[in-house]
mmCIF file of C-alpha atoms in Angstrom:
data_model
loop_
_atom_site.group_PDB
_atom_site.id
_atom_site.type_symbol
_atom_site.label_atom_id
_atom_site.label_comp_id
_atom_site.label_asym_id
_atom_site.label_seq_id
_atom_site.Cartn_x
_atom_site.Cartn_y
_atom_site.Cartn_z
ATOM 1 C CA UNK A 1 46.261 -10.745 8.557
ATOM 2 C CA UNK A 2 46.545 -7.111 9.490
ATOM 3 C CA UNK A 3 43.264 -5.302 9.972
ATOM 4 C CA UNK A 4 42.883 -1.748 11.264
ATOM 5 C CA UNK A 5 39.579 -0.047 11.958
ATOM 6 C CA UNK A 6 39.414 3.663 12.684
ATOM 7 C CA UNK A 7 36.165 5.304 13.798
ATOM 8 C CA UNK A 8 35.816 9.073 14.011
ATOM 9 C CA UNK A 9 32.784 10.544 15.795
ATOM 10 C CA UNK A 10 31.361 13.843 14.595
ATOM 11 C CA UNK A 11 28.825 16.026 16.333
ATOM 12 C CA UNK A 12 26.114 14.290 14.360
ATOM 13 C CA UNK A 13 27.023 10.877 15.768
ATOM 14 C CA UNK A 14 27.050 11.942 19.393
ATOM 15 C CA UNK A 15 23.762 13.730 19.047
ATOM 16 C CA UNK A 16 21.790 11.132 17.128
ATOM 17 C CA UNK A 17 22.724 12.006 13.576
ATOM 18 C CA UNK A 18 24.470 10.116 10.862
ATOM 19 C CA UNK A 19 27.333 7.831 11.880
ATOM 20 C CA UNK A 20 30.662 8.224 10.095
ATOM 21 C CA UNK A 21 32.997 5.247 10.123
ATOM 22 C CA UNK A 22 36.308 4.922 8.353
ATOM 23 C CA UNK A 23 38.086 1.652 7.689
ATOM 24 C CA UNK A 24 41.464 0.759 6.281
ATOM 25 C CA UNK A 25 41.923 -2.943 5.541
ATOM 26 C CA UNK A 26 43.567 -5.391 3.169
ATOM 27 C CA UNK A 27 40.773 -6.467 0.848
ATOM 28 C CA UNK A 28 40.036 -7.691 -2.648
ATOM 29 C CA UNK A 29 37.977 -5.368 -4.874
ATOM 30 C CA UNK A 30 34.807 -6.767 -6.394
ATOM 31 C CA UNK A 31 34.089 -6.805 -10.113
ATOM 32 C CA UNK A 32 33.463 -3.295 -11.439
ATOM 33 C CA UNK A 33 30.894 -4.400 -14.027
ATOM 34 C CA UNK A 34 28.239 -5.465 -11.512
ATOM 35 C CA UNK A 35 25.847 -2.529 -11.737
ATOM 36 C CA UNK A 36 22.329 -3.859 -12.274
ATOM 37 C CA UNK A 37 19.783 -3.725 -9.441
ATOM 38 C CA UNK A 38 18.338 -7.207 -8.921
ATOM 39 C CA UNK A 39 15.240 -7.739 -6.731
ATOM 40 C CA UNK A 40 15.889 -10.655 -4.371
ATOM 41 C CA UNK A 41 12.596 -10.819 -2.529
ATOM 42 C CA UNK A 42 9.708 -8.475 -3.197
ATOM 43 C CA UNK A 43 6.588 -8.938 -1.073
ATOM 44 C CA UNK A 44 4.963 -5.549 -1.548
ATOM 45 C CA UNK A 45 5.867 -1.925 -2.177
ATOM 46 C CA UNK A 46 6.961 -1.484 1.449
ATOM 47 C CA UNK A 47 8.986 -4.688 1.942
ATOM 48 C CA UNK A 48 11.752 -5.708 -0.443
ATOM 49 C CA UNK A 49 15.443 -6.506 -0.723
ATOM 50 C CA UNK A 50 17.729 -5.619 -3.625
ATOM 51 C CA UNK A 51 21.275 -6.662 -4.472
ATOM 52 C CA UNK A 52 22.376 -3.694 -6.600
ATOM 53 C CA UNK A 53 26.136 -4.450 -6.630
ATOM 54 C CA UNK A 54 26.747 -0.827 -7.619
ATOM 55 C CA UNK A 55 30.441 -0.038 -7.366
ATOM 56 C CA UNK A 56 32.061 3.389 -7.075
ATOM 57 C CA UNK A 57 35.674 4.446 -6.783
ATOM 58 C CA UNK A 58 37.161 7.521 -5.165
ATOM 59 C CA UNK A 59 40.889 8.215 -5.461
ATOM 60 C CA UNK A 60 41.942 4.642 -4.727
ATOM 61 C CA UNK A 61 39.073 3.622 -2.453
ATOM 62 C CA UNK A 62 36.371 1.214 -3.678
ATOM 63 C CA UNK A 63 32.798 1.166 -2.358
ATOM 64 C CA UNK A 64 30.265 -1.487 -3.372
ATOM 65 C CA UNK A 65 26.568 -1.356 -2.480
ATOM 66 C CA UNK A 66 25.880 -4.986 -1.567
ATOM 67 C CA UNK A 67 22.224 -4.722 -0.567
ATOM 68 C CA UNK A 68 19.343 -2.336 -0.020
ATOM 69 C CA UNK A 69 16.262 -3.483 1.868
ATOM 70 C CA UNK A 70 13.088 -1.850 3.115
ATOM 71 C CA UNK A 71 10.369 -2.722 5.609
ATOM 72 C CA UNK A 72 7.680 -0.770 7.474
ATOM 73 C CA UNK A 73 10.194 -0.358 10.343
ATOM 74 C CA UNK A 74 13.434 0.599 8.584
ATOM 75 C CA UNK A 75 15.456 1.082 5.408
ATOM 76 C CA UNK A 76 18.866 -0.599 5.400
ATOM 77 C CA UNK A 77 21.871 -0.469 3.099
ATOM 78 C CA UNK A 78 25.109 -2.473 3.251
ATOM 79 C CA UNK A 79 28.376 -1.213 1.760
ATOM 80 C CA UNK A 80 31.587 -3.175 1.241
ATOM 81 C CA UNK A 81 34.366 -0.625 1.655
ATOM 82 C CA UNK A 82 37.962 -1.109 0.568
ATOM 83 C CA UNK A 83 40.357 1.648 1.627
ATOM 84 C CA UNK A 84 43.827 0.250 0.939
ATOM 85 C CA UNK A 85 46.940 0.922 2.979
ATOM 86 C CA UNK A 86 49.052 3.646 1.422
ATOM 87 C CA UNK A 87 46.107 5.729 0.186
ATOM 88 C CA UNK A 88 46.765 9.487 0.061
ATOM 89 C CA UNK A 89 46.587 11.078 3.518
ATOM 90 C CA UNK A 90 44.023 13.713 2.549
ATOM 91 C CA UNK A 91 41.743 11.049 1.033
ATOM 92 C CA UNK A 92 42.111 8.855 4.108
ATOM 93 C CA UNK A 93 41.142 11.793 6.336
ATOM 94 C CA UNK A 94 38.077 12.529 4.189
ATOM 95 C CA UNK A 95 36.875 8.935 4.322
ATOM 96 C CA UNK A 96 37.428 8.730 8.079
ATOM 97 C CA UNK A 97 35.047 11.656 8.557
ATOM 98 C CA UNK A 98 32.481 10.605 5.959
ATOM 99 C CA UNK A 99 28.763 10.312 6.710
ATOM 100 C CA UNK A 100 25.763 9.433 4.501
ATOM 101 C CA UNK A 101 22.703 11.408 3.511
ATOM 102 C CA UNK A 102 19.883 9.236 2.147
ATOM 103 C CA UNK A 103 17.245 10.969 0.016
ATOM 104 C CA UNK A 104 14.584 9.975 -2.511
ATOM 105 C CA UNK A 105 13.305 11.419 -5.782
ATOM 106 C CA UNK A 106 10.592 13.317 -3.889
ATOM 107 C CA UNK A 107 13.173 15.225 -1.861
ATOM 108 C CA UNK A 108 12.535 13.356 1.397
ATOM 109 C CA UNK A 109 15.495 12.916 3.771
ATOM 110 C CA UNK A 110 15.709 9.648 5.705
ATOM 111 C CA UNK A 111 16.946 10.125 9.249
ATOM 112 C CA UNK A 112 19.690 7.930 10.702
ATOM 113 C CA UNK A 113 18.648 5.115 13.073
ATOM 114 C CA UNK A 114 21.779 3.045 13.716
ATOM 115 C CA UNK A 115 24.929 1.656 12.100
ATOM 116 C CA UNK A 116 27.463 -1.129 12.518
ATOM 117 C CA UNK A 117 30.529 -2.490 10.763
ATOM 118 C CA UNK A 118 31.703 -6.096 10.437
ATOM 119 C CA UNK A 119 34.542 -7.819 8.610
ATOM 120 C CA UNK A 120 33.504 -10.599 6.259
ATOM 121 C CA UNK A 121 35.997 -13.227 5.128
ATOM 122 C CA UNK A 122 36.346 -13.688 1.376
ATOM 123 C CA UNK A 123 37.120 -16.970 -0.488
ATOM 124 C CA UNK A 124 40.782 -15.914 -0.829
ATOM 125 C CA UNK A 125 41.103 -15.484 2.948
ATOM 126 C CA UNK A 126 41.059 -11.671 2.927
ATOM 127 C CA UNK A 127 38.642 -9.667 5.063
ATOM 128 C CA UNK A 128 36.439 -6.907 3.643
ATOM 129 C CA UNK A 129 34.675 -4.465 5.996
ATOM 130 C CA UNK A 130 30.919 -4.291 5.456
ATOM 131 C CA UNK A 131 29.210 -1.167 6.749
ATOM 132 C CA UNK A 132 25.484 -1.425 7.542
ATOM 133 C CA UNK A 133 23.354 1.650 8.161
ATOM 134 C CA UNK A 134 19.651 1.844 9.015
ATOM 135 C CA UNK A 135 17.572 4.909 8.307
ATOM 136 C CA UNK A 136 13.873 5.666 8.634
ATOM 137 C CA UNK A 137 11.265 3.695 6.610
ATOM 138 C CA UNK A 138 10.428 4.811 3.086
ATOM 139 C CA UNK A 139 7.973 7.674 2.834
ATOM 140 C CA UNK A 140 5.168 6.987 0.387
ATOM 141 C CA UNK A 141 6.262 5.183 -2.798
ATOM 142 C CA UNK A 142 9.486 6.766 -4.046
ATOM 143 C CA UNK A 143 10.889 5.571 -7.355
ATOM 144 C CA UNK A 144 14.553 6.105 -6.500
ATOM 145 C CA UNK A 145 16.787 6.221 -3.444
ATOM 146 C CA UNK A 146 20.066 8.132 -3.423
ATOM 147 C CA UNK A 147 22.873 7.350 -0.949
ATOM 148 C CA UNK A 148 25.072 10.439 -0.776
ATOM 149 C CA UNK A 149 28.380 10.341 1.133
ATOM 150 C CA UNK A 150 29.530 13.680 2.531
ATOM 151 C CA UNK A 151 32.079 15.308 4.789
ATOM 152 C CA UNK A 152 31.624 18.409 6.912
ATOM 153 C CA UNK A 153 28.750 19.545 9.087
ATOM 154 C CA UNK A 154 31.014 19.745 12.136
ATOM 155 C CA UNK A 155 30.635 22.223 14.963
ATOM 156 C CA UNK A 156 32.486 25.376 13.951
ATOM 157 C CA UNK A 157 35.051 25.280 16.739
ATOM 158 C CA UNK A 158 38.593 23.958 16.698
ATOM 159 C CA UNK A 159 38.984 22.989 20.350
ATOM 160 C CA UNK A 160 36.162 20.513 20.979
ATOM 161 C CA UNK A 161 32.763 19.701 19.489
ATOM 162 C CA UNK A 162 31.203 20.436 22.892
ATOM 163 C CA UNK A 163 32.694 23.923 23.246
ATOM 164 C CA UNK A 164 30.402 26.841 23.989
ATOM 165 C CA UNK A 165 32.344 28.815 21.370
ATOM 166 C CA UNK A 166 30.127 27.278 18.672
ATOM 167 C CA UNK A 167 26.853 28.103 20.460
ATOM 168 C CA UNK A 168 24.078 30.155 18.890
ATOM 169 C CA UNK A 169 21.204 31.054 21.227
ATOM 170 C CA UNK A 170 18.041 33.119 21.019
ATOM 171 C CA UNK A 171 15.224 33.735 23.544
ATOM 172 C CA UNK A 172 11.779 32.325 22.749
ATOM 173 C CA UNK A 173 9.432 35.278 23.077
ATOM 174 C CA UNK A 174 6.455 33.921 21.142
ATOM 175 C CA UNK A 175 7.329 35.855 17.976
ATOM 176 C CA UNK A 176 7.850 33.492 15.020
ATOM 177 C CA UNK A 177 9.576 32.722 12.756
ATOM 178 C CA UNK A 178 12.763 33.160 14.788
ATOM 179 C CA UNK A 179 15.871 32.731 12.620
ATOM 180 C CA UNK A 180 19.236 31.563 13.949
ATOM 181 C CA UNK A 181 22.423 32.009 11.922
ATOM 182 C CA UNK A 182 24.414 28.745 11.958
ATOM 183 C CA UNK A 183 27.450 30.168 10.222
ATOM 184 C CA UNK A 184 28.874 28.693 7.024
ATOM 185 C CA UNK A 185 26.308 25.888 6.767
ATOM 186 C CA UNK A 186 23.259 28.212 6.668
ATOM 187 C CA UNK A 187 20.425 29.090 9.039
ATOM 188 C CA UNK A 188 17.378 27.566 10.701
ATOM 189 C CA UNK A 189 14.073 29.064 11.830
ATOM 190 C CA UNK A 190 11.927 28.248 14.839
ATOM 191 C CA UNK A 191 8.349 28.391 13.553
ATOM 192 C CA UNK A 192 6.535 27.671 16.812
ATOM 193 C CA UNK A 193 6.448 25.901 20.182
ATOM 194 C CA UNK A 194 3.655 23.631 21.444
ATOM 195 C CA UNK A 195 3.414 23.342 25.241
ATOM 196 C CA UNK A 196 1.850 20.106 26.495
ATOM 197 C CA UNK A 197 1.354 18.593 29.933
ATOM 198 C CA UNK A 198 3.979 15.912 29.337
ATOM 199 C CA UNK A 199 6.067 17.278 26.452
ATOM 200 C CA UNK A 200 7.158 20.370 24.562
ATOM 201 C CA UNK A 201 7.399 20.433 20.751
ATOM 202 C CA UNK A 202 9.903 22.771 19.109
ATOM 203 C CA UNK A 203 9.089 23.322 15.424
ATOM 204 C CA UNK A 204 11.875 24.071 12.940
ATOM 205 C CA UNK A 205 12.055 25.045 9.273
ATOM 206 C CA UNK A 206 15.355 24.545 7.435
ATOM 207 C CA UNK A 207 15.923 25.139 3.730
ATOM 208 C CA UNK A 208 18.243 23.019 1.617
ATOM 209 C CA UNK A 209 19.727 19.539 1.379
ATOM 210 C CA UNK A 210 21.756 19.842 4.591
ATOM 211 C CA UNK A 211 18.639 20.331 6.742
ATOM 212 C CA UNK A 212 19.067 16.995 8.525
ATOM 213 C CA UNK A 213 22.626 17.947 9.475
ATOM 214 C CA UNK A 214 21.682 21.447 10.629
ATOM 215 C CA UNK A 215 18.935 20.345 13.007
ATOM 216 C CA UNK A 216 21.383 18.014 14.774
ATOM 217 C CA UNK A 217 22.585 19.613 17.978
ATOM 218 C CA UNK A 218 19.551 21.803 18.717
ATOM 219 C CA UNK A 219 18.177 22.072 22.223
ATOM 220 C CA UNK A 220 15.530 23.787 24.287
ATOM 221 C CA UNK A 221 16.925 25.668 27.314
ATOM 222 C CA UNK A 222 14.803 26.391 30.409
ATOM 223 C CA UNK A 223 16.138 28.852 32.992
ATOM 224 C CA UNK A 224 19.675 28.169 31.729
ATOM 225 C CA UNK A 225 19.311 24.344 31.826
ATOM 226 C CA UNK A 226 19.746 22.494 28.551
ATOM 227 C CA UNK A 227 17.011 19.887 28.007
ATOM 228 C CA UNK A 228 17.578 16.601 26.169
ATOM 229 C CA UNK A 229 15.718 15.815 22.944
ATOM 230 C CA UNK A 230 13.379 12.822 23.331
ATOM 231 C CA UNK A 231 12.196 12.618 19.693
ATOM 232 C CA UNK A 232 13.173 14.144 16.361
ATOM 233 C CA UNK A 233 10.895 13.806 13.342
ATOM 234 C CA UNK A 234 10.785 15.166 9.811
ATOM 235 C CA UNK A 235 7.101 15.989 9.308
ATOM 236 C CA UNK A 236 7.080 17.624 5.883
ATOM 237 C CA UNK A 237 8.969 19.155 2.990
ATOM 238 C CA UNK A 238 7.747 21.799 0.558
ATOM 239 C CA UNK A 239 9.736 23.754 -2.026
ATOM 240 C CA UNK A 240 12.997 22.556 -0.516
ATOM 241 C CA UNK A 241 12.118 23.645 3.031
ATOM 242 C CA UNK A 242 12.127 20.853 5.633
ATOM 243 C CA UNK A 243 9.796 20.954 8.627
ATOM 244 C CA UNK A 244 11.033 19.219 11.779
ATOM 245 C CA UNK A 245 9.556 18.582 15.188
ATOM 246 C CA UNK A 246 11.889 18.211 18.168
ATOM 247 C CA UNK A 247 10.301 16.852 21.344
ATOM 248 C CA UNK A 248 11.515 17.810 24.821
ATOM 249 C CA UNK A 249 10.210 17.279 28.365
ATOM 250 C CA UNK A 250 7.375 19.519 29.534
ATOM 251 C CA UNK A 251 8.405 23.037 30.543
ATOM 252 C CA UNK A 252 6.820 26.003 32.251
ATOM 253 C CA UNK A 253 5.702 28.407 29.484
ATOM 254 C CA UNK A 254 6.349 31.263 31.899
ATOM 255 C CA UNK A 255 9.982 30.221 32.424
ATOM 256 C CA UNK A 256 12.912 31.846 30.665
ATOM 257 C CA UNK A 257 13.141 29.769 27.476
ATOM 258 C CA UNK A 258 15.813 29.783 24.803
ATOM 259 C CA UNK A 259 16.697 27.730 21.749
ATOM 260 C CA UNK A 260 20.323 26.615 21.424
ATOM 261 C CA UNK A 261 22.003 25.395 18.256
ATOM 262 C CA UNK A 262 25.530 25.375 16.819
ATOM 263 C CA UNK A 263 27.525 27.134 14.143
ATOM 264 C CA UNK A 264 28.645 24.457 11.704
ATOM 265 C CA UNK A 265 31.115 23.947 8.901
ATOM 266 C CA UNK A 266 29.773 23.563 5.335
ATOM 267 C CA UNK A 267 29.007 20.156 3.815
ATOM 268 C CA UNK A 268 30.851 18.750 0.800
ATOM 269 C CA UNK A 269 29.188 15.862 -1.038
ATOM 270 C CA UNK A 270 31.513 13.264 -2.569
ATOM 271 C CA UNK A 271 29.654 12.986 -5.857
ATOM 272 C CA UNK A 272 31.933 10.237 -7.197
ATOM 273 C CA UNK A 273 30.589 7.937 -4.465
ATOM 274 C CA UNK A 274 26.866 8.722 -4.808
ATOM 275 C CA UNK A 275 24.723 5.655 -5.487
ATOM 276 C CA UNK A 276 21.229 5.836 -6.998
ATOM 277 C CA UNK A 277 19.000 2.783 -6.755
ATOM 278 C CA UNK A 278 15.741 2.273 -8.654
ATOM 279 C CA UNK A 279 13.051 0.945 -6.304
ATOM 280 C CA UNK A 280 10.319 -1.634 -6.987
ATOM 281 C CA UNK A 281 6.942 -0.108 -7.844
#
């Protein structure tokens, strides 16, 4: 049977962000009336697995949330995705570029860890692609998790996502906050830099629900050399402002230091495909 898988990488994928995958395949849609969240195995508030069977449709495409599980190491969701042949071109293009933002009722954003996609054979012999994504472990004891598909958040340059045309840079002079305009998506602020013997911590503050997208593709530059991020962590959120720490190798505080980020396109959330899951308490 014919199966075609198309994967499109955005800036977020290549730089450790959310992973968009788009799939077109012959598949059989699941029953639309399966909507109740059913706990499968609940050991404690931090470890559980649910089979929500929440189904959403978007202009001919069908998405079903097959499972949602949590442990102290990760939070994982599995989506069965049916994008039939012959779907409208503009819809197909949207779904090919789609990523997921996972949030809870406390406003916490769960950072991407990894993703994969596998075809599972159905009783009728058809194959349905199942997309699995892992994000960071649950923070505290949220009551609800929201999986929010979106498109956008690309580098604002038409030639290549790596082009210098999308660069935004500013020297680090010790005066904070230092605000960088990221174009249509918004702005970010550097709130401080911690210099250690074996690492350097760049502190960011970003307002709004696209904070996790905006911090993707941010680097520390020493004497013109771009340094690789070794750790990215969301450390707090207050009044809709997200505080991030980006870890880099140790630098010389006396060196010429800059922060580099990218202008980005705005984000559009596909509200028809949002899935809210009530969590065990």
